[in-house]
Amino acid sequence: MIQELLLKLITHLPTGFFDLLYIFRRRQIDGLILDNKARFLCFLDTLSSKPVNPETLDANRESMEKFARSLSGPIPFVNSVLNFTVPSIASSINVRCYKRSTNLPLPVLIYFHGGGYVRGSLDSHHDLCSRLATYGEFAVLSVDYRLAPENKFPAATDDSIAVFKWVQSHGAEFGLMQDKIAVGGDSSGGCLAIVTAQEAKR
């Protein structure tokens, strides 16, 4: 609890504070200067991370959930947030659908969370998906794909592709446009999005 409060305090500090902190240590990548506030938060995340093994797995997962809660601001209002499951050959996949408007069918972004394939959840990315649905002209379908090491490769990939195919076949039942589907994600979720897009093209 104290860690979460400290992180919230840090995120509310003005950007100028972090610019002073790194005043002689600006980092430039491909001609772009790295945001110093983001840089400091990445440093804190690195400090709290531990090598992933069976003994530290639960702690790692909880650490990511706490970090996500600490960084989230007031959750923007989304008209519809619906939890349901999508069937697959191996299991049912939990998904969460965000829609700003329920009056018309919407294009859909299928979103795969990050976390190195071992961490992350619908809850860790709830704030982000709410914001995407609020400020974008589309619905967001967040996917709770199976995590390693409990589920071996290619479980996460299979789940990602299964959700994409489900939207193509059944999305209209939930007000999703079956012919306007995008995929995206962060970190490992970005990789799942690429694999799903390649499979869709094939």
PDB file of N, CA and C in Angstrom, residues 115-156:
ATOM      1  N   GLY A 115       3.635  -8.035 -20.595  1.00  0.00           N
ATOM      2  CA  GLY A 115       3.990  -8.700 -19.345  1.00  0.00           C
ATOM      3  C   GLY A 115       4.914  -9.887 -19.538  1.00  0.00           C
ATOM      4  N   GLY A 116       5.606  -9.925 -20.683  1.00  0.00           N
ATOM      5  CA  GLY A 116       6.581 -10.993 -20.902  1.00  0.00           C
ATOM      6  C   GLY A 116       5.978 -12.377 -20.996  1.00  0.00           C
ATOM      7  N   TYR A 117       4.709 -12.447 -21.332  1.00  0.00           N
ATOM      8  CA  TYR A 117       3.960 -13.710 -21.449  1.00  0.00           C
ATOM      9  C   TYR A 117       3.690 -14.384 -20.101  1.00  0.00           C
ATOM     10  N   VAL A 118       4.187 -13.810 -19.011  1.00  0.00           N
ATOM     11  CA  VAL A 118       3.983 -14.432 -17.689  1.00  0.00           C
ATOM     12  C   VAL A 118       3.205 -13.522 -16.734  1.00  0.00           C
ATOM     13  N   ARG A 119       3.075 -12.245 -17.073  1.00  0.00           N
ATOM     14  CA  ARG A 119       2.385 -11.292 -16.196  1.00  0.00           C
ATOM     15  C   ARG A 119       1.353 -10.526 -17.005  1.00  0.00           C
ATOM     16  N   GLY A 120       0.576  -9.704 -16.295  1.00  0.00           N
ATOM     17  CA  GLY A 120      -0.416  -8.873 -16.962  1.00  0.00           C
ATOM     18  C   GLY A 120      -1.779  -9.538 -16.963  1.00  0.00           C
ATOM     19  N   SER A 121      -2.820  -8.708 -17.079  1.00  0.00           N
ATOM     20  CA  SER A 121      -4.190  -9.212 -17.006  1.00  0.00           C
ATOM     21  C   SER A 121      -5.144  -8.173 -17.594  1.00  0.00           C
ATOM     22  N   LEU A 122      -6.418  -8.500 -17.589  1.00  0.00           N
ATOM     23  CA  LEU A 122      -7.432  -7.522 -17.990  1.00  0.00           C
ATOM     24  C   LEU A 122      -7.384  -6.317 -17.056  1.00  0.00           C
ATOM     25  N   ASP A 123      -7.125  -6.556 -15.776  1.00  0.00           N
ATOM     26  CA  ASP A 123      -7.125  -5.469 -14.792  1.00  0.00           C
ATOM     27  C   ASP A 123      -5.896  -4.572 -14.912  1.00  0.00           C
ATOM     28  N   SER A 124      -4.739  -5.151 -15.205  1.00  0.00           N
ATOM     29  CA  SER A 124      -3.523  -4.330 -15.293  1.00  0.00           C
ATOM     30  C   SER A 124      -3.608  -3.326 -16.434  1.00  0.00           C
ATOM     31  N   HIS A 125      -4.410  -3.623 -17.453  1.00  0.00           N
ATOM     32  CA  HIS A 125      -4.531  -2.740 -18.615  1.00  0.00           C
ATOM     33  C   HIS A 125      -5.924  -2.124 -18.735  1.00  0.00           C
ATOM     34  N   HIS A 126      -6.677  -2.156 -17.647  1.00  0.00           N
ATOM     35  CA  HIS A 126      -8.037  -1.607 -17.659  1.00  0.00           C
ATOM     36  C   HIS A 126      -8.035  -0.105 -17.954  1.00  0.00           C
ATOM     37  N   ASP A 127      -7.135   0.621 -17.305  1.00  0.00           N
ATOM     38  CA  ASP A 127      -7.060   2.075 -17.504  1.00  0.00           C
ATOM     39  C   ASP A 127      -6.727   2.400 -18.962  1.00  0.00           C
ATOM     40  N   LEU A 128      -5.736   1.727 -19.501  1.00  0.00           N
ATOM     41  CA  LEU A 128      -5.309   1.978 -20.884  1.00  0.00           C
ATOM     42  C   LEU A 128      -6.432   1.680 -21.873  1.00  0.00           C
ATOM     43  N   CYS A 129      -7.075   0.527 -21.722  1.00  0.00           N
ATOM     44  CA  CYS A 129      -8.138   0.149 -22.660  1.00  0.00           C
ATOM     45  C   CYS A 129      -9.340   1.082 -22.541  1.00  0.00           C
ATOM     46  N   SER A 130      -9.622   1.551 -21.320  1.00  0.00           N
ATOM     47  CA  SER A 130     -10.704   2.527 -21.140  1.00  0.00           C
ATOM     48  C   SER A 130     -10.398   3.806 -21.897  1.00  0.00           C
ATOM     49  N   ARG A 131      -9.152   4.254 -21.829  1.00  0.00           N
ATOM     50  CA  ARG A 131      -8.756   5.486 -22.517  1.00  0.00           C
ATOM     51  C   ARG A 131      -8.803   5.311 -24.043  1.00  0.00           C
ATOM     52  N   LEU A 132      -8.347   4.173 -24.520  1.00  0.00           N
ATOM     53  CA  LEU A 132      -8.393   3.925 -25.968  1.00  0.00           C
ATOM     54  C   LEU A 132      -9.831   3.954 -26.473  1.00  0.00           C
ATOM     55  N   ALA A 133     -10.741   3.328 -25.717  1.00  0.00           N
ATOM     56  CA  ALA A 133     -12.142   3.304 -26.132  1.00  0.00           C
ATOM     57  C   ALA A 133     -12.799   4.673 -26.013  1.00  0.00           C
ATOM     58  N   THR A 134     -12.363   5.462 -25.025  1.00  0.00           N
ATOM     59  CA  THR A 134     -12.956   6.782 -24.806  1.00  0.00           C
ATOM     60  C   THR A 134     -12.547   7.767 -25.888  1.00  0.00           C
ATOM     61  N   TYR A 135     -11.253   7.771 -26.218  1.00  0.00           N
ATOM     62  CA  TYR A 135     -10.740   8.783 -27.134  1.00  0.00           C
ATOM     63  C   TYR A 135     -10.645   8.307 -28.577  1.00  0.00           C
ATOM     64  N   GLY A 136     -10.824   7.017 -28.822  1.00  0.00           N
ATOM     65  CA  GLY A 136     -10.801   6.500 -30.181  1.00  0.00           C
ATOM     66  C   GLY A 136     -12.217   6.301 -30.697  1.00  0.00           C
ATOM     67  N   GLU A 137     -12.348   6.220 -31.970  1.00  0.00           N
ATOM     68  CA  GLU A 137     -13.656   5.990 -32.587  1.00  0.00           C
ATOM     69  C   GLU A 137     -13.863   4.495 -32.819  1.00  0.00           C
ATOM     70  N   PHE A 138     -13.603   3.707 -31.802  1.00  0.00           N
ATOM     71  CA  PHE A 138     -13.685   2.259 -31.961  1.00  0.00           C
ATOM     72  C   PHE A 138     -13.922   1.595 -30.602  1.00  0.00           C
ATOM     73  N   ALA A 139     -14.340   0.332 -30.660  1.00  0.00           N
ATOM     74  CA  ALA A 139     -14.444  -0.486 -29.452  1.00  0.00           C
ATOM     75  C   ALA A 139     -13.088  -1.134 -29.185  1.00  0.00           C
ATOM     76  N   VAL A 140     -12.865  -1.544 -27.950  1.00  0.00           N
ATOM     77  CA  VAL A 140     -11.629  -2.231 -27.580  1.00  0.00           C
ATOM     78  C   VAL A 140     -12.003  -3.571 -26.960  1.00  0.00           C
ATOM     79  N   LEU A 141     -11.381  -4.623 -27.449  1.00  0.00           N
ATOM     80  CA  LEU A 141     -11.592  -5.955 -26.889  1.00  0.00           C
ATOM     81  C   LEU A 141     -10.273  -6.414 -26.286  1.00  0.00           C
ATOM     82  N   SER A 142     -10.196  -6.397 -24.956  1.00  0.00           N
ATOM     83  CA  SER A 142      -8.979  -6.779 -24.237  1.00  0.00           C
ATOM     84  C   SER A 142      -8.994  -8.287 -23.999  1.00  0.00           C
ATOM     85  N   VAL A 143      -7.860  -8.932 -24.257  1.00  0.00           N
ATOM     86  CA  VAL A 143      -7.790 -10.401 -24.238  1.00  0.00           C
ATOM     87  C   VAL A 143      -6.946 -10.901 -23.070  1.00  0.00           C
ATOM     88  N   ASP A 144      -7.527 -11.786 -22.272  1.00  0.00           N
ATOM     89  CA  ASP A 144      -6.823 -12.397 -21.140  1.00  0.00           C
ATOM     90  C   ASP A 144      -6.276 -13.760 -21.582  1.00  0.00           C
ATOM     91  N   TYR A 145      -5.277 -13.710 -22.470  1.00  0.00           N
ATOM     92  CA  TYR A 145      -4.709 -14.948 -23.009  1.00  0.00           C
ATOM     93  C   TYR A 145      -3.999 -15.747 -21.916  1.00  0.00           C
ATOM     94  N   ARG A 146      -3.839 -17.036 -22.155  1.00  0.00           N
ATOM     95  CA  ARG A 146      -3.198 -17.904 -21.166  1.00  0.00           C
ATOM     96  C   ARG A 146      -1.723 -17.544 -20.989  1.00  0.00           C
ATOM     97  N   LEU A 147      -1.275 -17.559 -19.734  1.00  0.00           N
ATOM     98  CA  LEU A 147       0.087 -17.157 -19.397  1.00  0.00           C
ATOM     99  C   LEU A 147       0.993 -18.366 -19.175  1.00  0.00           C
ATOM    100  N   ALA A 148       2.282 -18.149 -19.448  1.00  0.00           N
ATOM    101  CA  ALA A 148       3.318 -19.119 -19.103  1.00  0.00           C
ATOM    102  C   ALA A 148       3.720 -18.852 -17.636  1.00  0.00           C
ATOM    103  N   PRO A 149       4.344 -19.793 -16.968  1.00  0.00           N
ATOM    104  CA  PRO A 149       4.750 -21.125 -17.441  1.00  0.00           C
ATOM    105  C   PRO A 149       3.668 -22.196 -17.292  1.00  0.00           C
ATOM    106  N   GLU A 150       2.523 -21.834 -16.702  1.00  0.00           N
ATOM    107  CA  GLU A 150       1.469 -22.838 -16.542  1.00  0.00           C
ATOM    108  C   GLU A 150       0.988 -23.366 -17.883  1.00  0.00           C
ATOM    109  N   ASN A 151       0.984 -22.475 -18.876  1.00  0.00           N
ATOM    110  CA  ASN A 151       0.512 -22.838 -20.209  1.00  0.00           C
ATOM    111  C   ASN A 151       1.662 -22.727 -21.197  1.00  0.00           C
ATOM    112  N   LYS A 152       1.995 -23.811 -21.822  1.00  0.00           N
ATOM    113  CA  LYS A 152       3.156 -23.859 -22.710  1.00  0.00           C
ATOM    114  C   LYS A 152       2.850 -23.230 -24.064  1.00  0.00           C
ATOM    115  N   PHE A 153       3.902 -22.752 -24.730  1.00  0.00           N
ATOM    116  CA  PHE A 153       3.800 -22.260 -26.100  1.00  0.00           C
ATOM    117  C   PHE A 153       3.203 -23.372 -26.964  1.00  0.00           C
ATOM    118  N   PRO A 154       2.279 -23.041 -27.874  1.00  0.00           N
ATOM    119  CA  PRO A 154       1.838 -21.708 -28.303  1.00  0.00           C
ATOM    120  C   PRO A 154       0.484 -21.298 -27.724  1.00  0.00           C
ATOM    121  N   ALA A 155       0.253 -21.522 -26.441  1.00  0.00           N
ATOM    122  CA  ALA A 155      -1.060 -21.241 -25.846  1.00  0.00           C
ATOM    123  C   ALA A 155      -1.493 -19.794 -26.069  1.00  0.00           C
ATOM    124  N   ALA A 156      -0.609 -18.833 -25.762  1.00  0.00           N
ATOM    125  CA  ALA A 156      -0.965 -17.416 -25.910  1.00  0.00           C
ATOM    126  C   ALA A 156      -1.277 -17.071 -27.363  1.00  0.00           C
TER     127      ALA A 156
END
